[in-house]
Amino acid sequence: MADQTERITVFRSGDHNAEEDASAACERLMEQGIDAVLVGDEDPDVIDGTWEVRVPLVDQEKAEAILAMPVLEPEDEEEVSEEGLSHDLDFVSIFSSQGIEAEMEAISIQAVLEANGIPCTVVGSAQIPSLPFEVRVPKLRAGEALDLLKEVKEAGAADSE
């Protein structure tokens, strides 16, 4: 079992505005209840001139899904509202796997999500094994879906013991 204090880097930047970008990413994660930390190049494990955001290993998937979602600026939100469009329903990937068991795992995840009222779709083809299978959910529900899958995984591990 992974050490609860072990952290993994989910964001890294060496751009001229790296500190600002990393701070914004860290703030987004903390707003979603993830214990994120901002680390600069004063840390010996960080490459000179870069900034990183690290999260507990158990929150890696959720953090990566949150950071993969585009950030709307306030003026963009007004534009979207005026046009009557909503990107909250855009689908984002919460699972991706390739290999022999990928299709079965994706279908199992789909069943769990749909049983809990979370719309989703499976993308992939058994005829093209070099492409991964993905499970996608509306962006607005990605955090909820990842939390549910984490609960199911933990319950399965507890039952196997």
Rosetta silent file (secondary structure, phi, psi, omega in degrees, C-alpha in Angstrom):
SEQUENCE: MADQTERITVFRSGDHNAEEDASAACERLMEQGIDAVLVGDEDPDVIDGTWEVRVPLVDQEKAEAILAMPVLEPEDEEEVSEEGLSHDLDFVSIFSSQGIEAEMEAISIQAVLEANGIPCTVVGSAQIPSLPFEVRVPKLRAGEALDLLKEVKEAGAADSE
SCORE:     score description
SCORE:     0.000 S_00000001
   1 L     0.000  138.577 -177.930    0.000    0.000    0.000 S_00000001
   2 L   -68.419  143.866  175.666    1.281    3.471   -0.912 S_00000001
   3 L   -62.361  129.500 -177.351    2.470    5.779    1.841 S_00000001
   4 L   -62.736  -22.065 -178.929   -0.317    8.311    2.566 S_00000001
   5 L   -93.189   -6.725  179.772    2.238   11.148    2.605 S_00000001
   6 L   -65.442  133.706 -178.051    3.762   10.197   -0.762 S_00000001
   7 E  -120.469  154.273  179.574    3.153   12.923   -3.349 S_00000001
   8 E  -130.699  145.775  179.756    3.293   12.955   -7.119 S_00000001
   9 E   -78.531  125.564  177.901    3.781   15.852   -9.521 S_00000001
  10 E  -113.825   -7.573  178.142    0.624   16.605  -11.553 S_00000001
  11 E  -149.671  135.616  177.150    1.743   19.966  -12.967 S_00000001
  12 E  -146.835  138.092  177.656    5.153   21.296  -13.992 S_00000001
  13 E  -145.963  142.374  175.157    6.117   24.438  -15.895 S_00000001
  14 L  -121.131   12.611  179.315    9.338   26.132  -16.846 S_00000001
  15 L   -66.909  171.062  179.261    7.730   29.005  -18.781 S_00000001
  16 L   -63.443  -24.263  178.067    8.392   32.650  -17.951 S_00000001
  17 L  -112.135   34.096 -176.201    5.116   32.677  -15.957 S_00000001
  18 H   -59.505  -43.401 -178.267    5.623   29.225  -14.409 S_00000001
  19 H   -63.080  -42.929  179.414    5.100   30.364  -10.811 S_00000001
  20 H   -64.300  -44.656  179.759    1.815   32.082  -11.695 S_00000001
  21 H   -64.686  -43.709  179.938    0.542   29.064  -13.683 S_00000001
  22 H   -65.535  -39.571  177.659    1.540   26.599  -10.972 S_00000001
  23 H   -61.984  -42.208  178.945   -0.108   28.770   -8.281 S_00000001
  24 H   -64.631  -41.308  179.034   -3.337   28.858  -10.304 S_00000001
  25 H   -65.009  -42.656  179.118   -3.253   25.074  -10.779 S_00000001
  26 H   -61.667  -43.303  179.497   -2.605   24.539   -7.081 S_00000001
  27 H   -63.196  -42.899  178.174   -5.500   26.831   -6.175 S_00000001
  28 H   -57.991  -43.281 -178.749   -7.879   24.989   -8.552 S_00000001
  29 H   -67.652  -41.626 -179.922   -7.006   21.680   -6.924 S_00000001
  30 H   -65.820  -34.209  176.443   -7.404   23.021   -3.393 S_00000001
  31 H   -62.762  -26.022  179.170  -10.835   24.427   -4.324 S_00000001
  32 L   -93.881    9.680  175.382  -11.810   20.852   -5.215 S_00000001
  33 L    84.897   15.700  179.069  -10.646   19.543   -1.831 S_00000001
  34 L   -97.533  133.016 -179.732   -7.289   18.142   -2.935 S_00000001
  35 L   -77.698   81.669 -177.170   -4.308   18.715   -0.651 S_00000001
  36 L   -96.324  146.371  176.310   -2.033   20.271   -3.287 S_00000001
  37 E  -127.251  143.674  178.966    1.343   21.869   -2.603 S_00000001
  38 E   -96.543  129.069 -177.258    3.312   24.326   -4.708 S_00000001
  39 E  -129.623  127.631  179.070    7.030   23.552   -5.042 S_00000001
  40 L  -103.197 -177.472 -175.893    9.629   25.800   -6.661 S_00000001
  41 L   -73.444    1.315  172.879   13.194   25.242   -7.758 S_00000001
  42 L   -72.819  -19.155  175.113   14.452   26.002   -4.249 S_00000001
  43 L   -77.601  133.202 -176.782   13.521   22.349   -3.558 S_00000001
  44 L   -64.127  -19.195 -179.279   16.442   20.081   -4.530 S_00000001
  45 L   -86.918   -2.772 -176.476   14.071   17.685   -6.356 S_00000001
  46 L  -106.412  135.443 -179.798   12.798   20.398   -8.728 S_00000001
  47 L   -63.102  139.426  179.057   14.584   21.317  -11.955 S_00000001
  48 L   -53.912  133.801  177.345   16.059   24.828  -11.936 S_00000001
  49 L    83.764    6.633 -179.693   13.662   27.410  -13.318 S_00000001
  50 L  -119.229  163.078  175.460   10.528   25.284  -12.909 S_00000001
  51 E  -129.205  144.704 -178.584    7.552   25.154  -10.597 S_00000001
  52 E  -131.016  156.734  170.235    5.525   22.046   -9.723 S_00000001
  53 E  -119.736  127.466 -178.909    2.236   21.156   -8.085 S_00000001
  54 E  -119.877  145.260  179.900    2.227   17.922   -6.104 S_00000001
  55 E  -132.580  161.972  174.095   -0.702   15.975   -4.673 S_00000001
  56 E   -58.933  143.686 -177.236   -1.079   12.809   -2.593 S_00000001
  57 H   -52.821  -36.380 -177.905   -0.652    9.731   -4.776 S_00000001
  58 H   -68.459  -18.980 -179.235   -4.252    8.660   -4.068 S_00000001
  59 H  -100.390    7.326 -173.890   -5.566   11.918   -5.601 S_00000001
  60 H   -57.450  -51.414 -176.566   -3.489   11.738   -8.795 S_00000001
  61 H   -61.698  -45.245 -179.564   -6.296   10.721  -11.203 S_00000001
  62 H   -63.431  -43.346 -179.711   -8.767   13.247   -9.843 S_00000001
  63 H   -62.979  -43.825 -179.994   -6.167   16.042   -9.895 S_00000001
  64 H   -64.290  -37.347  178.244   -5.144   15.276  -13.475 S_00000001
  65 H   -66.090  -40.818  179.408   -8.806   15.277  -14.576 S_00000001
  66 H   -64.408  -44.906 -178.218   -9.391   18.648  -12.893 S_00000001
  67 H   -70.833  -21.943  178.682   -6.290   20.180  -14.474 S_00000001
  68 H   -75.442  -18.601 -179.892   -7.271   18.793  -17.895 S_00000001
  69 L   -76.773  135.930  179.122  -10.468   20.861  -17.811 S_00000001
  70 L   -67.256  149.656  178.528  -10.184   24.258  -19.492 S_00000001
  71 L   -99.321  124.981  176.974  -10.420   27.342  -17.289 S_00000001
  72 L   -92.780  129.829  174.045  -12.982   29.937  -18.338 S_00000001
  73 L   -78.042  155.780 -179.071  -12.156   33.535  -17.597 S_00000001
  74 H   -51.753  -39.707  179.689  -15.104   35.683  -16.364 S_00000001
  75 H   -68.758  -29.744  176.508  -15.407   37.383  -19.759 S_00000001
  76 H   -68.169  -38.446 -179.379  -15.496   33.932  -21.438 S_00000001
  77 H   -62.388  -40.485  177.926  -18.345   32.849  -19.150 S_00000001
  78 H   -63.824  -42.089  179.052  -20.435   35.838  -20.262 S_00000001
  79 H   -60.167  -44.291  179.918  -19.698   34.994  -23.887 S_00000001
  80 H   -63.364  -43.717 -179.759  -20.786   31.397  -23.384 S_00000001
  81 H   -63.222  -42.530 -179.523  -23.987   32.477  -21.638 S_00000001
  82 H   -62.985  -36.790 -179.065  -24.824   34.969  -24.373 S_00000001
  83 H   -80.399  -12.881 -178.975  -24.404   32.326  -27.040 S_00000001
  84 L    77.760   18.610 -179.948  -26.488   29.830  -25.078 S_00000001
  85 L  -102.368  151.302  176.204  -23.678   27.270  -25.099 S_00000001
  86 L  -134.963  121.187  177.891  -22.434   25.276  -22.160 S_00000001
  87 H   -88.615    0.287  176.119  -19.091   23.518  -22.085 S_00000001
  88 H   -64.489  -22.900 -179.161  -20.006   21.890  -18.769 S_00000001
  89 H   -94.228   -1.837  174.314  -21.496   19.071  -20.827 S_00000001
  90 L   -60.510  139.401 -178.640  -18.357   18.509  -22.912 S_00000001
  91 E   -85.523  138.047  176.508  -17.106   14.996  -22.270 S_00000001
  92 E  -124.426  151.491 -178.714  -13.701   14.454  -20.636 S_00000001
  93 E   -81.094  130.745  175.855  -11.812   11.211  -20.178 S_00000001
  94 E  -114.534   -7.441  179.624  -11.673    9.817  -16.636 S_00000001
  95 E  -150.577  137.437  175.379  -10.254    6.414  -17.560 S_00000001
  96 E  -148.333  130.491  179.841   -7.936    5.212  -20.289 S_00000001
  97 E  -152.716  153.623 -178.264   -6.348    1.800  -20.633 S_00000001
  98 L  -133.760  138.221  177.273   -4.858   -0.370  -23.297 S_00000001
  99 L   136.914 -170.635 -173.819   -4.425   -4.113  -23.274 S_00000001
 100 L   -61.959  -42.277 -174.924   -6.272   -7.371  -22.924 S_00000001
 101 L   -95.217    1.713 -173.643   -8.547   -6.323  -20.052 S_00000001
 102 H   -60.712  -45.123 -178.732   -9.076   -2.677  -21.081 S_00000001
 103 H   -63.230  -45.174 -179.150  -12.460   -3.185  -22.761 S_00000001
 104 H   -64.552  -40.079  178.729  -13.888   -5.192  -19.844 S_00000001
 105 H   -65.566  -41.878  178.882  -12.630   -2.653  -17.312 S_00000001
 106 H   -62.759  -42.562  179.546  -14.110    0.240  -19.314 S_00000001
 107 H   -66.420  -37.354  177.319  -17.482   -1.523  -19.542 S_00000001
 108 H   -64.495  -42.358  178.050  -17.414   -2.244  -15.789 S_00000001
 109 H   -63.455  -42.748  177.943  -16.707    1.427  -15.061 S_00000001
 110 H   -58.095  -44.104 -179.289  -19.532    2.422  -17.404 S_00000001
 111 H   -62.134  -43.263  179.848  -21.940    0.122  -15.529 S_00000001
 112 H   -63.729  -46.431 -178.043  -20.989    1.597  -12.137 S_00000001
 113 H   -63.538  -47.348 -178.579  -21.332    5.185  -13.360 S_00000001
 114 H   -65.544  -35.019  177.656  -24.676    4.618  -15.099 S_00000001
 115 H   -65.065  -22.170  179.319  -26.054    2.747  -12.058 S_00000001
 116 L  -105.245   16.853  173.446  -25.301    5.891  -10.049 S_00000001
 117 L    77.090   18.596  179.056  -26.903    8.284  -12.527 S_00000001
 118 L  -103.666  114.568  179.757  -23.716    9.611  -14.107 S_00000001
 119 L   -66.664  143.662 -179.480  -23.943    9.670  -17.907 S_00000001
 120 L  -157.259  169.673  176.253  -20.900    8.289  -19.686 S_00000001
 121 E  -143.859  148.332  176.534  -19.655    6.758  -22.883 S_00000001
 122 E  -103.690  131.578  179.009  -17.005    4.189  -23.732 S_00000001
 123 E  -118.544  128.439  178.814  -14.671    5.005  -26.608 S_00000001
 124 L   155.424  170.292 -178.230  -12.501    2.319  -28.172 S_00000001
 125 L  -143.923  125.985  177.190  -12.492   -0.593  -30.540 S_00000001
 126 L   -67.507  -23.183 -179.542  -11.669   -4.236  -29.928 S_00000001
 127 L   -74.893  -18.254  178.992  -10.799   -4.494  -33.627 S_00000001
 128 L  -122.581   82.355 -173.586   -7.924   -2.016  -33.194 S_00000001
 129 L   -66.158  -13.143  179.564   -6.055   -3.255  -30.106 S_00000001
 130 L   -80.215   -9.916  177.457   -3.337   -0.615  -30.400 S_00000001
 131 L   -98.350  143.843 -178.632   -5.840    2.095  -29.421 S_00000001
 132 L   -77.866  162.793  169.645   -6.874    2.513  -25.786 S_00000001
 133 E   -96.575  139.456  178.717  -10.359    2.246  -24.341 S_00000001
 134 E  -128.276  150.800  169.195  -11.599    5.377  -22.587 S_00000001
 135 E  -114.370  127.200 -178.367  -14.553    6.199  -20.373 S_00000001
 136 E  -120.620  143.778  179.111  -15.766    9.764  -20.762 S_00000001
 137 E  -132.429  162.091  174.970  -18.198   11.774  -18.635 S_00000001
 138 E   -58.835  138.654 -177.316  -19.558   15.334  -18.789 S_00000001
 139 H   -51.287  -39.562 -178.343  -16.889   17.750  -17.535 S_00000001
 140 H   -62.201  -25.380 -175.567  -19.261   19.001  -14.851 S_00000001
 141 H  -107.727    5.821 -175.863  -19.513   15.479  -13.356 S_00000001
 142 H   -60.188  -46.076  179.737  -15.851   14.372  -13.688 S_00000001
 143 H   -61.591  -43.704  178.685  -14.981   14.960  -10.022 S_00000001
 144 H   -61.620  -43.086 -179.807  -18.094   13.135   -8.858 S_00000001
 145 H   -63.991  -43.893  179.745  -17.331   10.197  -11.180 S_00000001
 146 H   -65.183  -38.590  176.770  -13.730    9.920   -9.975 S_00000001
 147 H   -62.827  -43.616  179.709  -14.851   10.024   -6.330 S_00000001
 148 H   -61.744  -46.108 -179.807  -17.396    7.269   -6.991 S_00000001
 149 H   -63.463  -36.263  177.301  -14.802    5.060   -8.711 S_00000001
 150 H   -63.996  -43.573  177.760  -12.396    5.605   -5.815 S_00000001
 151 H   -60.879  -45.245 -179.167  -15.120    4.511   -3.342 S_00000001
 152 H   -63.005  -42.111  179.750  -15.922    1.424   -5.399 S_00000001
 153 H   -62.990  -44.233  179.951  -12.238    0.510   -5.652 S_00000001
 154 H   -66.068  -39.852  178.587  -11.755    0.914   -1.890 S_00000001
 155 H   -65.352  -38.266  177.633  -14.890   -1.126   -1.148 S_00000001
 156 H   -65.122  -40.085  178.539  -13.652   -3.888   -3.445 S_00000001
 157 H   -65.935  -39.615  179.604  -10.265   -3.928   -1.729 S_00000001
 158 H   -67.082  -38.968  178.956  -11.933   -4.083    1.698 S_00000001
 159 H   -67.236  -33.146 -178.579  -14.176   -6.965    0.573 S_00000001
 160 H   -73.274  -21.902  178.140  -11.212   -8.949   -0.733 S_00000001
 161 L   -77.324    0.000    0.000   -9.509   -8.748    2.647 S_00000001
